[in-house]
Amino acid sequence: VVAEGSSQINIIEWMSLADSTILPLSQELTFTTSEAGDFMITVTDFMGCTYSLVVSVIFDGLEGLGSPTPLTFGLYPNPSNGLVNISFSKTIHQADINVIDMQGRIVFSLNNTSSLGEALDLNHLNSGTYFVSISSDEGFAITKILIQK
């Protein structure tokens, strides 16, 4: 996994979203892993501005790395007051849905769902920007959602 940037970068941090731990020896723009999973890189420049991005590493079989199949889904309303609907273009099987805050913490999780859609109650979340991550055997997708109360 490689992140490209300018020489004005002050702090680089890679985090495993599986357990919200900062990865040791991960202070470079390039991070190598042998484990599949979701990782978040946070880059801070000398002015204190930060940028975060969630990266999913998926190993596809024994022949090497494959490209994940993107899932097609709708997320509405966005912005939301806390009640969110997800609709899929086809029935998905054994999907994991995670809502991740800007610090990389999983703040909502729904595991092994199989359906054409889900209603998520995110009323417990504060106003702000979150990522909705969906992964299943059919593919993977991630998008932002804004909670406004």
Coordinates of N, CA and C in Angstrom, one line a residue:
V1 N 0.9 -1.2 0.0 CA 0.0 0.0 0.0 C 0.9 1.2 0.0
V2 N 0.7 2.2 -0.9 CA 1.5 3.3 -1.0 C 0.6 4.6 -1.0
A3 N 1.0 5.6 -0.2 CA 0.4 6.9 -0.2 C 1.4 7.9 -0.8
E4 N 1.0 8.7 -1.7 CA 2.0 9.7 -2.3 C 1.6 11.1 -1.7
G5 N 2.6 11.9 -1.5 CA 2.4 13.2 -1.0 C 3.6 14.1 -1.2
S6 N 3.6 15.3 -0.6 CA 4.7 16.2 -0.7 C 5.7 16.0 0.4
S7 N 6.8 16.7 0.4 CA 7.8 16.6 1.4 C 7.4 17.4 2.7
Q8 N 6.3 18.0 2.7 CA 5.8 18.8 3.8 C 5.1 17.9 4.9
I9 N 5.1 16.6 4.8 CA 4.5 15.8 5.7 C 5.3 15.7 7.0
N10 N 4.6 15.8 8.1 CA 5.2 15.8 9.4 C 5.0 14.5 10.1
I11 N 3.8 13.9 10.1 CA 3.5 12.7 10.9 C 2.7 11.8 9.9
I12 N 3.1 10.5 9.9 CA 2.4 9.5 9.1 C 2.0 8.4 10.1
E13 N 0.8 8.0 10.1 CA 0.3 6.9 11.0 C -0.5 5.9 10.3
W14 N -0.2 4.7 10.4 CA -1.1 3.6 9.9 C -1.7 2.9 11.0
M15 N -3.1 2.6 10.9 CA -3.8 2.0 12.0 C -4.6 0.8 11.4
S16 N -4.6 -0.3 12.2 CA -5.4 -1.4 11.8 C -6.8 -1.2 12.4
L17 N -7.8 -1.2 11.5 CA -9.2 -1.0 12.0 C -9.8 -2.2 12.6
A18 N -9.1 -3.3 12.5 CA -9.6 -4.5 13.2 C -9.6 -4.4 14.7
D19 N -8.5 -3.7 15.2 CA -8.5 -3.6 16.7 C -8.1 -2.1 17.1
S20 N -8.1 -1.2 16.1 CA -7.8 0.2 16.4 C -6.4 0.4 17.0
T21 N -5.4 -0.3 16.6 CA -4.1 -0.1 17.1 C -3.2 0.5 16.0
I22 N -2.3 1.4 16.5 CA -1.3 2.0 15.6 C -0.3 0.9 15.3
L23 N 0.0 0.8 14.0 CA 0.9 -0.3 13.6 C 2.4 0.2 13.9
P24 N 3.2 -0.7 14.5 CA 4.6 -0.3 14.8 C 5.3 -0.3 13.5
L25 N 6.4 0.6 13.5 CA 7.2 0.7 12.3 C 6.5 1.1 11.0
S26 N 5.5 1.9 11.2 CA 4.6 2.3 10.1 C 4.6 3.8 9.8
Q27 N 5.7 4.4 10.0 CA 5.8 5.9 9.9 C 6.3 6.3 8.5
E28 N 6.0 5.5 7.5 CA 6.4 5.8 6.1 C 5.2 5.8 5.3
L29 N 5.3 6.4 4.1 CA 4.2 6.4 3.1 C 3.9 5.1 2.6
T30 N 4.8 4.2 2.6 CA 4.6 2.8 2.1 C 4.5 1.9 3.3
F31 N 3.5 1.0 3.3 CA 3.3 0.1 4.4 C 3.1 -1.3 3.8
T32 N 3.8 -2.3 4.2 CA 3.7 -3.6 3.7 C 3.0 -4.5 4.7
T33 N 2.0 -5.3 4.3 CA 1.4 -6.2 5.2 C 1.2 -7.5 4.6
S34 N 1.1 -8.6 5.4 CA 0.8 -9.9 4.8 C -0.5 -10.4 5.3
E35 N -1.3 -9.5 5.9 CA -2.6 -9.8 6.4 C -3.6 -8.9 5.7
A36 N -4.7 -9.6 5.4 CA -5.9 -8.8 4.8 C -6.6 -8.1 5.9
G37 N -7.2 -7.0 5.5 CA -8.0 -6.2 6.5 C -8.1 -4.8 6.1
D38 N -8.7 -4.0 6.9 CA -8.9 -2.5 6.7 C -7.9 -1.8 7.5
F39 N -7.2 -0.8 6.8 CA -6.2 0.0 7.5 C -6.5 1.4 7.2
M40 N -6.2 2.3 8.1 CA -6.4 3.7 7.9 C -5.0 4.4 8.0
I41 N -4.7 5.3 7.0 CA -3.5 6.1 7.1 C -3.9 7.5 7.4
T42 N -3.2 8.1 8.3 CA -3.5 9.5 8.7 C -2.2 10.3 8.5
V43 N -2.2 11.3 7.6 CA -1.1 12.1 7.3 C -1.3 13.5 7.9
T44 N -0.3 14.0 8.6 CA -0.4 15.4 9.2 C 0.7 16.2 8.7
D45 N 0.4 17.4 8.2 CA 1.5 18.2 7.7 C 2.0 19.2 8.8
F46 N 3.0 20.0 8.5 CA 3.6 20.9 9.5 C 2.6 22.0 9.9
M47 N 1.5 22.2 9.2 CA 0.5 23.2 9.6 C -0.5 22.6 10.5
G48 N -0.5 21.3 10.7 CA -1.4 20.6 11.6 C -2.7 20.1 10.8
C49 N -2.7 20.3 9.5 CA -3.8 19.7 8.8 C -3.6 18.2 8.6
T50 N -4.8 17.5 8.8 CA -4.7 16.0 8.7 C -5.6 15.5 7.5
Y51 N -5.2 14.4 6.9 CA -5.9 13.7 5.9 C -5.9 12.3 6.3
S52 N -7.1 11.6 6.3 CA -7.2 10.2 6.6 C -7.8 9.5 5.4
L53 N -7.4 8.3 5.2 CA -8.0 7.4 4.1 C -8.0 6.0 4.6
V54 N -9.1 5.3 4.4 CA -9.2 3.9 4.7 C -8.9 3.1 3.5
V55 N -8.0 2.1 3.7 CA -7.5 1.3 2.7 C -7.8 -0.2 3.0
S56 N -8.4 -0.9 2.1 CA -8.7 -2.3 2.4 C -7.8 -3.2 1.6
V57 N -7.2 -4.1 2.3 CA -6.3 -5.1 1.7 C -7.0 -6.4 1.6
I58 N -7.1 -6.9 0.4 CA -7.8 -8.2 0.1 C -6.9 -9.1 -0.6
F59 N -6.7 -10.3 -0.1 CA -5.9 -11.3 -0.8 C -7.0 -12.3 -1.5
D60 N -6.8 -12.5 -2.8 CA -7.7 -13.2 -3.6 C -7.1 -14.6 -4.0
G61 N -7.4 -15.6 -3.2 CA -6.9 -16.9 -3.6 C -5.4 -17.1 -3.5
L62 N -4.9 -18.1 -4.1 CA -3.5 -18.4 -4.0 C -2.6 -17.9 -5.1
E63 N -3.3 -17.3 -6.1 CA -2.6 -16.9 -7.3 C -2.0 -15.5 -7.2
G64 N -2.2 -14.8 -6.0 CA -1.7 -13.4 -5.9 C -2.9 -12.5 -5.5
L65 N -2.5 -11.2 -5.6 CA -3.5 -10.2 -5.3 C -4.5 -10.0 -6.4
G66 N -5.8 -10.0 -6.1 CA -6.8 -9.7 -7.0 C -7.5 -8.4 -6.8
S67 N -8.2 -7.9 -7.7 CA -8.9 -6.6 -7.5 C -10.3 -7.0 -6.9
P68 N -10.6 -6.3 -5.8 CA -11.9 -6.6 -5.2 C -13.0 -6.1 -6.1
T69 N -14.1 -6.8 -6.1 CA -15.3 -6.4 -6.9 C -16.0 -5.4 -6.2
P70 N -16.3 -4.2 -6.8 CA -17.0 -3.2 -6.1 C -18.5 -3.6 -6.0
L71 N -19.0 -3.3 -4.8 CA -20.5 -3.5 -4.6 C -21.2 -2.3 -5.0
T72 N -22.4 -2.4 -5.6 CA -23.2 -1.3 -5.9 C -24.3 -1.2 -4.9
F73 N -24.4 0.0 -4.2 CA -25.4 0.2 -3.2 C -25.7 1.6 -3.0
G74 N -26.9 1.9 -2.5 CA -27.4 3.2 -2.2 C -27.4 3.4 -0.7
L75 N -27.0 4.6 -0.3 CA -27.0 5.0 1.1 C -27.8 6.3 1.2
Y76 N -28.9 6.3 1.9 CA -29.7 7.5 2.0 C -30.5 7.6 3.3
P77 N -30.9 8.7 3.8 CA -30.4 10.0 3.3 C -29.0 10.3 3.7
N78 N -28.4 11.1 2.9 CA -27.0 11.6 3.2 C -26.8 13.0 2.8
P79 N -26.8 13.9 3.7 CA -26.6 13.8 5.2 C -27.9 13.2 5.9
S80 N -27.6 12.6 7.0 CA -28.7 11.9 7.8 C -28.7 12.4 9.2
N81 N -29.9 12.3 9.8 CA -30.1 12.6 11.2 C -29.7 11.5 12.1
G82 N -29.4 10.3 11.6 CA -29.0 9.2 12.4 C -29.7 7.9 11.9
L83 N -30.8 8.0 11.1 CA -31.4 6.8 10.5 C -31.0 6.7 9.1
V84 N -30.4 5.6 8.7 CA -29.8 5.5 7.4 C -30.3 4.2 6.8
N85 N -30.6 4.3 5.5 CA -31.0 3.1 4.7 C -29.9 2.7 3.7
I86 N -29.7 1.5 3.6 CA -28.7 0.9 2.6 C -29.5 0.0 1.7
S87 N -29.4 0.2 0.4 CA -30.1 -0.7 -0.5 C -29.0 -1.2 -1.5
F88 N -29.1 -2.5 -1.8 CA -28.1 -3.2 -2.7 C -28.8 -3.4 -4.1
S89 N -28.1 -3.5 -5.1 CA -28.6 -3.8 -6.4 C -29.0 -5.3 -6.6
K90 N -28.5 -6.1 -5.7 CA -28.8 -7.5 -5.7 C -28.7 -8.0 -4.2
T91 N -29.2 -9.2 -3.9 CA -29.1 -9.7 -2.6 C -27.6 -10.0 -2.3
I92 N -27.2 -9.6 -1.2 CA -25.8 -9.9 -0.8 C -25.9 -11.0 0.3
H93 N -24.8 -11.7 0.5 CA -24.8 -12.8 1.4 C -23.6 -12.6 2.4
Q94 N -23.9 -12.8 3.7 CA -22.9 -12.8 4.7 C -22.0 -11.5 4.6
A95 N -22.7 -10.4 4.5 CA -22.0 -9.1 4.5 C -21.7 -8.5 5.9
D96 N -20.6 -7.9 6.0 CA -20.3 -7.1 7.2 C -20.4 -5.7 6.9
I97 N -21.1 -4.9 7.7 CA -21.3 -3.5 7.5 C -20.7 -2.8 8.8
N98 N -19.7 -1.9 8.5 CA -19.1 -1.2 9.6 C -19.2 0.3 9.4
V99 N -19.4 1.0 10.5 CA -19.4 2.5 10.4 C -18.1 2.9 11.2
I100 N -17.3 3.7 10.6 CA -16.0 4.0 11.1 C -15.9 5.5 11.3
D101 N -15.4 5.9 12.5 CA -15.3 7.4 12.7 C -14.0 7.9 12.1
M102 N -13.7 9.2 12.2 CA -12.5 9.7 11.6 C -11.2 9.4 12.3
Q103 N -11.4 8.8 13.5 CA -10.2 8.3 14.2 C -9.9 6.8 13.9
G104 N -10.7 6.2 13.1 CA -10.5 4.9 12.6 C -11.2 3.8 13.5
R105 N -12.0 4.3 14.5 CA -12.7 3.4 15.4 C -14.0 2.9 14.7
I106 N -14.3 1.6 14.9 CA -15.6 1.1 14.4 C -16.6 1.4 15.5
V107 N -17.6 2.2 15.1 CA -18.6 2.7 16.0 C -19.9 2.0 15.9
F108 N -20.1 1.3 14.8 CA -21.3 0.5 14.6 C -20.9 -0.7 13.7
S109 N -21.4 -1.9 14.0 CA -21.1 -3.0 13.2 C -22.3 -3.9 13.1
L110 N -22.5 -4.5 11.9 CA -23.6 -5.4 11.6 C -22.9 -6.5 10.8
N111 N -22.9 -7.7 11.4 CA -22.2 -8.8 10.8 C -23.1 -9.9 10.2
N112 N -22.6 -10.5 9.1 CA -23.3 -11.7 8.5 C -24.7 -11.4 8.1
T113 N -25.0 -10.3 7.6 CA -26.3 -9.9 7.1 C -26.4 -10.4 5.6
S114 N -27.6 -10.9 5.3 CA -27.9 -11.3 3.9 C -29.3 -10.7 3.5
S115 N -29.2 -9.7 2.6 CA -30.5 -9.0 2.3 C -30.3 -8.2 1.0
L116 N -31.4 -7.5 0.7 CA -31.4 -6.5 -0.4 C -31.2 -5.1 0.2
G117 N -31.2 -5.0 1.5 CA -31.1 -3.7 2.1 C -31.1 -3.8 3.6
E118 N -30.7 -2.7 4.3 CA -30.6 -2.7 5.7 C -31.0 -1.3 6.2
A119 N -31.6 -1.2 7.3 CA -31.9 0.1 8.0 C -30.9 0.2 9.2
L120 N -30.1 1.2 9.2 CA -29.2 1.4 10.3 C -29.6 2.5 11.2
D121 N -29.6 2.2 12.5 CA -29.9 3.3 13.5 C -28.6 3.8 14.1
L122 N -28.2 4.9 13.6 CA -27.0 5.6 14.1 C -27.2 6.8 15.0
N123 N -28.4 6.8 15.6 CA -28.7 7.9 16.5 C -27.7 8.1 17.7
H124 N -27.0 7.1 18.0 CA -26.0 7.2 19.1 C -24.8 7.9 18.7
L125 N -24.6 8.2 17.4 CA -23.4 8.9 17.0 C -23.6 10.4 17.1
N126 N -22.5 11.1 17.3 CA -22.4 12.6 17.3 C -22.5 13.0 15.8
S127 N -22.8 14.3 15.7 CA -22.7 14.9 14.3 C -21.3 14.8 13.8
G128 N -21.1 14.5 12.5 CA -19.8 14.4 12.0 C -19.7 13.5 10.7
T129 N -18.5 13.3 10.2 CA -18.3 12.5 9.1 C -17.9 11.1 9.5
Y130 N -18.4 10.1 8.8 CA -18.1 8.7 9.1 C -17.9 8.0 7.8
F131 N -17.3 6.8 7.8 CA -17.2 5.9 6.7 C -18.1 4.7 6.9
V132 N -18.8 4.3 5.8 CA -19.6 3.1 5.9 C -18.9 2.1 5.0
S133 N -18.4 1.0 5.6 CA -17.7 0.0 4.9 C -18.5 -1.3 4.8
I134 N -18.7 -1.8 3.6 CA -19.4 -3.1 3.4 C -18.6 -4.1 2.7
S135 N -18.4 -5.3 3.2 CA -17.7 -6.3 2.6 C -18.4 -7.6 2.7
S136 N -18.4 -8.4 1.6 CA -19.0 -9.7 1.5 C -18.3 -10.5 0.4
D137 N -18.7 -11.7 0.2 CA -18.2 -12.5 -0.9 C -18.4 -11.9 -2.2
E138 N -19.4 -11.1 -2.3 CA -19.8 -10.4 -3.6 C -18.9 -9.2 -3.9
G139 N -18.2 -8.7 -2.9 CA -17.4 -7.5 -3.2 C -17.2 -6.6 -2.0
F140 N -16.7 -5.4 -2.2 CA -16.4 -4.5 -1.2 C -16.8 -3.1 -1.6
A141 N -17.2 -2.2 -0.7 CA -17.4 -0.8 -1.0 C -17.3 0.0 0.3
I142 N -16.9 1.2 0.1 CA -16.8 2.2 1.3 C -17.2 3.5 0.8
T143 N -17.9 4.3 1.6 CA -18.4 5.6 1.3 C -18.5 6.4 2.5
K144 N -18.5 7.7 2.3 CA -18.7 8.6 3.5 C -20.2 8.9 3.7
I145 N -20.5 9.2 5.0 CA -21.8 9.6 5.4 C -21.6 10.7 6.4
L146 N -22.5 11.7 6.3 CA -22.5 12.9 7.2 C -23.7 12.8 8.1
I147 N -23.5 12.7 9.4 CA -24.5 12.8 10.4 C -24.7 14.2 10.9
Q148 N -25.9 14.7 10.7 CA -26.2 16.1 11.2 C -27.4 16.0 12.1
K149 N -27.3 16.5 13.3 CA -28.4 16.5 14.3 C -28.8 17.9 14.6

